[in-house]
PDB file of C-alpha atoms and ligand atoms in Angstrom:
ATOM      1  CA  MET A   1      39.620 -32.327  14.157  1.00 56.00           C
ATOM      2  CA  SER A   2      41.782 -32.045  17.429  1.00 72.00           C
ATOM      3  CA  LYS A   3      40.273 -30.538  20.467  1.00 88.00           C
ATOM      4  CA  ILE A   4      42.705 -27.667  20.750  1.00 94.00           C
ATOM      5  CA  PHE A   5      41.028 -26.295  23.982  1.00 97.00           C
ATOM      6  CA  ASP A   6      40.394 -27.930  27.257  1.00 98.00           C
ATOM      7  CA  THR A   7      37.360 -25.353  27.671  1.00 98.00           C
ATOM      8  CA  ILE A   8      35.806 -22.714  25.846  1.00 98.00           C
ATOM      9  CA  PHE A   9      34.423 -20.047  28.383  1.00 98.00           C
ATOM     10  CA  LEU A  10      31.565 -17.835  27.125  1.00 98.00           C
ATOM     11  CA  ASP A  11      30.368 -14.630  28.433  1.00 98.00           C
ATOM     12  CA  ARG A  12      26.571 -14.344  27.980  1.00 98.00           C
ATOM     13  CA  ASP A  13      25.229 -11.019  27.230  1.00 98.00           C
ATOM     14  CA  GLY A  14      26.580  -9.369  24.197  1.00 98.00           C
ATOM     15  CA  THR A  15      28.440 -12.615  23.304  1.00 98.00           C
ATOM     16  CA  ILE A  16      25.728 -15.290  22.484  1.00 98.00           C
ATOM     17  CA  SER A  17      22.836 -13.177  23.057  1.00 98.00           C
ATOM     18  CA  HIS A  18      21.733  -9.654  22.604  1.00 98.00           C
ATOM     19  CA  ASP A  19      22.493  -7.147  25.399  1.00 96.00           C
ATOM     20  CA  PRO A  20      19.923  -4.201  24.772  1.00 91.00           C
ATOM     21  CA  TYR A  21      19.782  -2.561  28.250  1.00 88.00           C
ATOM     22  CA  GLY A  22      23.023  -4.130  30.115  1.00 89.00           C
ATOM     23  CA  TYR A  23      20.777  -6.444  32.085  1.00 93.00           C
ATOM     24  CA  ILE A  24      17.764  -8.955  31.151  1.00 96.00           C
ATOM     25  CA  ASN A  25      15.265  -9.816  33.532  1.00 96.00           C
ATOM     26  CA  SER A  26      12.880 -11.891  31.659  1.00 97.00           C
ATOM     27  CA  LEU A  27      13.058 -14.996  29.057  1.00 98.00           C
ATOM     28  CA  SER A  28      10.860 -13.004  26.703  1.00 97.00           C
ATOM     29  CA  GLU A  29      13.703 -10.506  26.392  1.00 97.00           C
ATOM     30  CA  TYR A  30      16.447 -13.074  26.218  1.00 98.00           C
ATOM     31  CA  HIS A  31      17.498 -13.668  22.468  1.00 98.00           C
ATOM     32  CA  PHE A  32      20.401 -15.457  21.092  1.00 98.00           C
ATOM     33  CA  PHE A  33      22.092 -14.082  18.127  1.00 98.00           C
ATOM     34  CA  ASP A  34      20.914 -15.451  14.672  1.00 98.00           C
ATOM     35  CA  TYR A  35      24.250 -17.082  14.266  1.00 98.00           C
ATOM     36  CA  THR A  36      24.972 -18.210  17.664  1.00 98.00           C
ATOM     37  CA  PHE A  37      24.281 -21.948  17.095  1.00 98.00           C
ATOM     38  CA  GLU A  38      26.028 -21.998  13.797  1.00 98.00           C
ATOM     39  CA  ALA A  39      29.069 -20.492  15.380  1.00 98.00           C
ATOM     40  CA  LEU A  40      28.809 -22.920  18.482  1.00 98.00           C
ATOM     41  CA  GLU A  41      28.736 -26.019  16.278  1.00 98.00           C
ATOM     42  CA  ILE A  42      32.011 -24.757  14.589  1.00 97.00           C
ATOM     43  CA  LEU A  43      33.446 -23.934  18.113  1.00 98.00           C
ATOM     44  CA  SER A  44      32.537 -27.569  19.233  1.00 97.00           C
ATOM     45  CA  LYS A  45      35.089 -28.992  16.802  1.00 96.00           C
ATOM     46  CA  TYR A  46      37.794 -27.501  19.013  1.00 97.00           C
ATOM     47  CA  THR A  47      36.473 -28.334  22.564  1.00 97.00           C
ATOM     48  CA  ASN A  48      34.642 -31.083  24.541  1.00 97.00           C
ATOM     49  CA  LYS A  49      33.445 -28.387  26.999  1.00 98.00           C
ATOM     50  CA  PHE A  50      31.650 -24.938  26.994  1.00 98.00           C
ATOM     51  CA  ILE A  51      31.019 -23.112  30.054  1.00 98.00           C
ATOM     52  CA  ILE A  52      29.067 -19.905  30.418  1.00 98.00           C
ATOM     53  CA  VAL A  53      30.503 -17.236  32.948  1.00 98.00           C
ATOM     54  CA  THR A  54      28.224 -14.066  33.395  1.00 98.00           C
ATOM     55  CA  ASN A  55      28.140 -11.108  35.746  1.00 97.00           C
ATOM     56  CA  GLN A  56      24.569 -10.769  36.847  1.00 95.00           C
ATOM     57  CA  SER A  57      24.880  -7.910  39.463  1.00 92.00           C
ATOM     58  CA  GLY A  58      21.401  -6.924  38.770  1.00 94.00           C
ATOM     59  CA  LEU A  59      20.435  -9.879  41.061  1.00 95.00           C
ATOM     60  CA  ALA A  60      22.056  -7.581  43.939  1.00 93.00           C
ATOM     61  CA  SER A  61      20.668  -4.152  42.854  1.00 93.00           C
ATOM     62  CA  GLY A  62      17.195  -5.798  42.446  1.00 94.00           C
ATOM     63  CA  LYS A  63      17.078  -5.322  38.645  1.00 95.00           C
ATOM     64  CA  ILE A  64      16.924  -8.991  37.956  1.00 96.00           C
ATOM     65  CA  ASP A  65      15.012 -11.672  40.134  1.00 97.00           C
ATOM     66  CA  ILE A  66      16.558 -15.030  40.643  1.00 97.00           C
ATOM     67  CA  GLU A  67      13.506 -17.042  39.267  1.00 98.00           C
ATOM     68  CA  ASN A  68      13.916 -15.154  35.932  1.00 98.00           C
ATOM     69  CA  LEU A  69      17.557 -15.843  35.691  1.00 98.00           C
ATOM     70  CA  GLU A  70      16.785 -19.434  36.412  1.00 98.00           C
ATOM     71  CA  GLU A  71      14.325 -19.735  33.816  1.00 98.00           C
ATOM     72  CA  ILE A  72      16.614 -18.130  31.200  1.00 98.00           C
ATOM     73  CA  ASN A  73      19.463 -20.574  32.315  1.00 98.00           C
ATOM     74  CA  SER A  74      17.024 -23.567  31.931  1.00 98.00           C
ATOM     75  CA  PHE A  75      16.198 -22.291  28.452  1.00 98.00           C
ATOM     76  CA  ILE A  76      20.078 -21.804  27.546  1.00 98.00           C
ATOM     77  CA  TYR A  77      20.617 -25.547  28.822  1.00 98.00           C
ATOM     78  CA  LYS A  78      17.762 -26.862  26.646  1.00 98.00           C
ATOM     79  CA  GLU A  79      19.036 -25.089  23.579  1.00 98.00           C
ATOM     80  CA  PHE A  80      22.454 -26.451  24.021  1.00 98.00           C
ATOM     81  CA  GLU A  81      21.206 -29.916  24.739  1.00 98.00           C
ATOM     82  CA  LYS A  82      18.904 -29.997  21.682  1.00 98.00           C
ATOM     83  CA  ARG A  83      22.112 -29.451  19.585  1.00 98.00           C
ATOM     84  CA  ASN A  84      24.317 -31.844  21.579  1.00 98.00           C
ATOM     85  CA  LEU A  85      26.610 -28.885  22.440  1.00 98.00           C
ATOM     86  CA  PRO A  86      28.679 -29.956  25.605  1.00 98.00           C
ATOM     87  CA  LEU A  87      27.289 -27.010  27.881  1.00 98.00           C
ATOM     88  CA  LYS A  88      28.919 -28.039  31.366  1.00 98.00           C
ATOM     89  CA  LYS A  89      27.552 -25.215  33.441  1.00 98.00           C
ATOM     90  CA  ILE A  90      26.323 -21.766  33.751  1.00 98.00           C
ATOM     91  CA  TYR A  91      28.185 -19.638  36.287  1.00 98.00           C
ATOM     92  CA  PHE A  92      26.819 -16.390  37.414  1.00 97.00           C
ATOM     93  CA  SER A  93      28.017 -13.816  39.954  1.00 96.00           C
ATOM     94  CA  GLU A  94      25.288 -12.186  42.028  1.00 92.00           C
ATOM     95  CA  ASN A  95      26.977  -8.996  43.175  1.00 87.00           C
ATOM     96  CA  TYR A  96      29.433  -6.270  42.799  1.00 87.00           C
ATOM     97  CA  ASP A  97      32.046  -7.648  44.665  1.00 86.00           C
ATOM     98  CA  GLU A  98      35.542  -6.336  43.617  1.00 88.00           C
ATOM     99  CA  GLY A  99      38.886  -7.868  44.032  1.00 92.00           C
ATOM    100  CA  TYR A 100      41.185 -10.440  42.460  1.00 93.00           C
ATOM    101  CA  ASP A 101      39.424 -13.733  43.894  1.00 93.00           C
ATOM    102  CA  SER A 102      35.847 -12.403  43.518  1.00 95.00           C
ATOM    103  CA  MET A 103      33.012 -14.127  41.697  1.00 96.00           C
ATOM    104  CA  ARG A 104      32.463 -10.835  39.566  1.00 97.00           C
ATOM    105  CA  LYS A 105      34.694 -10.826  36.535  1.00 97.00           C
ATOM    106  CA  PRO A 106      37.554  -9.738  36.162  1.00 97.00           C
ATOM    107  CA  GLY A 107      37.776 -11.542  39.508  1.00 97.00           C
ATOM    108  CA  ILE A 108      38.685 -15.135  38.903  1.00 98.00           C
ATOM    109  CA  GLY A 109      36.431 -16.809  41.304  1.00 97.00           C
ATOM    110  CA  MET A 110      33.878 -18.283  38.703  1.00 98.00           C
ATOM    111  CA  PHE A 111      36.986 -19.837  36.866  1.00 98.00           C
ATOM    112  CA  VAL A 112      38.567 -21.275  39.824  1.00 98.00           C
ATOM    113  CA  LYS A 113      35.278 -23.039  40.879  1.00 98.00           C
ATOM    114  CA  ALA A 114      34.777 -24.295  37.374  1.00 98.00           C
ATOM    115  CA  LYS A 115      38.246 -25.643  37.321  1.00 98.00           C
ATOM    116  CA  GLU A 116      37.822 -27.532  40.502  1.00 98.00           C
ATOM    117  CA  ASP A 117      34.230 -28.837  39.418  1.00 98.00           C
ATOM    118  CA  PHE A 118      35.312 -30.024  35.986  1.00 98.00           C
ATOM    119  CA  ASN A 119      39.119 -30.647  36.348  1.00 98.00           C
ATOM    120  CA  ILE A 120      39.981 -27.850  33.785  1.00 98.00           C
ATOM    121  CA  ASP A 121      43.353 -26.848  32.402  1.00 97.00           C
ATOM    122  CA  LEU A 122      42.829 -23.213  32.283  1.00 97.00           C
ATOM    123  CA  SER A 123      46.153 -22.488  30.598  1.00 96.00           C
ATOM    124  CA  LYS A 124      44.739 -24.579  27.716  1.00 97.00           C
ATOM    125  CA  SER A 125      41.387 -22.744  27.665  1.00 98.00           C
ATOM    126  CA  LEU A 126      39.879 -19.752  25.659  1.00 98.00           C
ATOM    127  CA  MET A 127      37.673 -16.863  27.049  1.00 98.00           C
ATOM    128  CA  ILE A 128      35.459 -15.145  24.506  1.00 98.00           C
ATOM    129  CA  GLY A 129      33.396 -12.049  25.587  1.00 98.00           C
ATOM    130  CA  ASP A 130      32.487  -8.352  24.696  1.00 98.00           C
ATOM    131  CA  SER A 131      33.595  -6.640  27.599  1.00 98.00           C
ATOM    132  CA  ILE A 132      37.012  -5.683  29.202  1.00 98.00           C
ATOM    133  CA  VAL A 133      36.236  -7.486  32.136  1.00 98.00           C
ATOM    134  CA  ASP A 134      36.249 -10.827  29.970  1.00 98.00           C
ATOM    135  CA  MET A 135      39.716  -9.749  28.546  1.00 98.00           C
ATOM    136  CA  GLN A 136      41.052  -9.042  31.990  1.00 98.00           C
ATOM    137  CA  VAL A 137      40.089 -12.237  33.532  1.00 98.00           C
ATOM    138  CA  GLY A 138      41.478 -14.094  30.685  1.00 98.00           C
ATOM    139  CA  ASP A 139      44.942 -12.258  31.057  1.00 97.00           C
ATOM    140  CA  ARG A 140      45.032 -12.866  34.646  1.00 97.00           C
ATOM    141  CA  LEU A 141      44.567 -16.638  34.041  1.00 98.00           C
ATOM    142  CA  ASP A 142      46.764 -16.887  31.137  1.00 97.00           C
ATOM    143  CA  MET A 143      43.994 -18.196  28.699  1.00 98.00           C
ATOM    144  CA  LYS A 144      43.704 -17.278  25.248  1.00 97.00           C
ATOM    145  CA  THR A 145      41.234 -14.575  24.611  1.00 98.00           C
ATOM    146  CA  ILE A 146      39.036 -13.465  21.945  1.00 98.00           C
ATOM    147  CA  PHE A 147      37.204  -9.909  21.905  1.00 98.00           C
ATOM    148  CA  LEU A 148      33.966  -9.288  20.286  1.00 98.00           C
ATOM    149  CA  LEU A 149      32.648  -6.186  18.784  1.00 98.00           C
ATOM    150  CA  THR A 150      29.043  -7.275  19.530  1.00 98.00           C
ATOM    151  CA  GLY A 151      27.210  -6.202  22.677  1.00 97.00           C
ATOM    152  CA  PHE A 152      29.267  -3.477  24.281  1.00 97.00           C
ATOM    153  CA  GLY A 153      32.514  -4.464  22.506  1.00 98.00           C
ATOM    154  CA  LYS A 154      32.613  -1.301  20.193  1.00 98.00           C
ATOM    155  CA  GLU A 155      32.472   0.865  23.417  1.00 97.00           C
ATOM    156  CA  TYR A 156      35.196  -1.040  25.398  1.00 97.00           C
ATOM    157  CA  LEU A 157      37.551  -1.542  22.128  1.00 98.00           C
ATOM    158  CA  ALA A 158      39.878   1.300  22.941  1.00 98.00           C
ATOM    159  CA  GLU A 159      40.298   0.530  26.587  1.00 98.00           C
ATOM    160  CA  VAL A 160      40.807  -3.168  25.588  1.00 98.00           C
ATOM    161  CA  LYS A 161      43.484  -2.329  23.093  1.00 97.00           C
ATOM    162  CA  ASP A 162      45.259  -0.155  25.689  1.00 98.00           C
ATOM    163  CA  LYS A 163      44.938  -2.708  28.666  1.00 97.00           C
ATOM    164  CA  CYS A 164      44.577  -6.064  27.300  1.00 97.00           C
ATOM    165  CA  ASP A 165      46.138  -8.231  24.746  1.00 93.00           C
ATOM    166  CA  PRO A 166      43.256 -10.218  23.134  1.00 97.00           C
ATOM    167  CA  ASN A 167      44.530 -13.106  20.665  1.00 97.00           C
ATOM    168  CA  PHE A 168      42.001 -11.992  18.261  1.00 97.00           C
ATOM    169  CA  ILE A 169      39.200  -9.170  17.856  1.00 98.00           C
ATOM    170  CA  ALA A 170      36.390 -10.597  15.992  1.00 98.00           C
ATOM    171  CA  LYS A 171      33.292  -8.708  14.639  1.00 98.00           C
ATOM    172  CA  ASP A 172      30.998 -11.342  16.140  1.00 98.00           C
ATOM    173  CA  LEU A 173      30.988 -14.937  17.488  1.00 98.00           C
ATOM    174  CA  LEU A 174      30.559 -16.382  14.038  1.00 98.00           C
ATOM    175  CA  GLU A 175      33.740 -14.672  12.899  1.00 98.00           C
ATOM    176  CA  ALA A 176      35.522 -15.926  16.079  1.00 98.00           C
ATOM    177  CA  SER A 177      34.446 -19.441  15.350  1.00 98.00           C
ATOM    178  CA  LYS A 178      35.787 -19.359  11.626  1.00 97.00           C
ATOM    179  CA  GLU A 179      39.246 -17.607  12.687  1.00 94.00           C
ATOM    180  CA  ILE A 180      39.857 -19.783  15.725  1.00 92.00           C
ATOM    181  CA  VAL A 181      42.590 -21.979  14.305  1.00 85.00           C
ATOM    182  CA  SER A 182      44.635 -19.022  13.628  1.00 84.00           C
ATOM    183  CA  ILE A 183      45.005 -17.934  17.339  1.00 84.00           C
TER     184      ILE A 183
HETATM  185 MG1   MG B   1      29.086  -9.341  28.056  1.00 55.01          MG
END
C-alpha cells in the first residue's frame, strides 16, 4: 500500500477520544473510542507519521493542570507505541490566542512548528477532526480534511458545510479510515 499522505494530523478530543465536557483534566476521564486503534491501524497503511494537534485552552483558564495534561500525553504516546503506530508528537496550544499564526487552531502555528520539526509537506497531508477549527486550519494550509460527526461534530455540521469544504464527512474515525482511499 502506498503511503499517500506525508502526515495525518489528528485532533484529540472528539476525534480519537471521548469529549464529554469540552475539556479533560485527569487521566481517569480520558478514554479512547473503542474503535480508535482499529482505525489508526488502517490509517497507518497510508502514512508514516501521525501528529496530534489539540487546543487545550483550559490550561490558561485553569480548568486543566499541566501535570494532568502531561500524564494524559504520556499515556497516549504509550498506547500508540505499544501498537507500533508512528505518533511523532502531540502539540497542544495553551491559550486563547486568536489570529492566523496563532498556536490555537484555526491558527496555523502548531502545523508550522510540526512542519519545521519533522520536515512535513503539508500539501500532502490530511487533517481529521470534529470541530470547525480543524477544518478551517486544514483549508488554510491546503491540506485534505475529513470531518467527523463524533465529539462536537454534529453541532458544527451546518457551519462546516457553510464555511468549509471537507473532502469527506464521516460518522467516526473508523468510517474515515475505511473511506480514506476515496478522498
Ligand atoms: Mg475536537
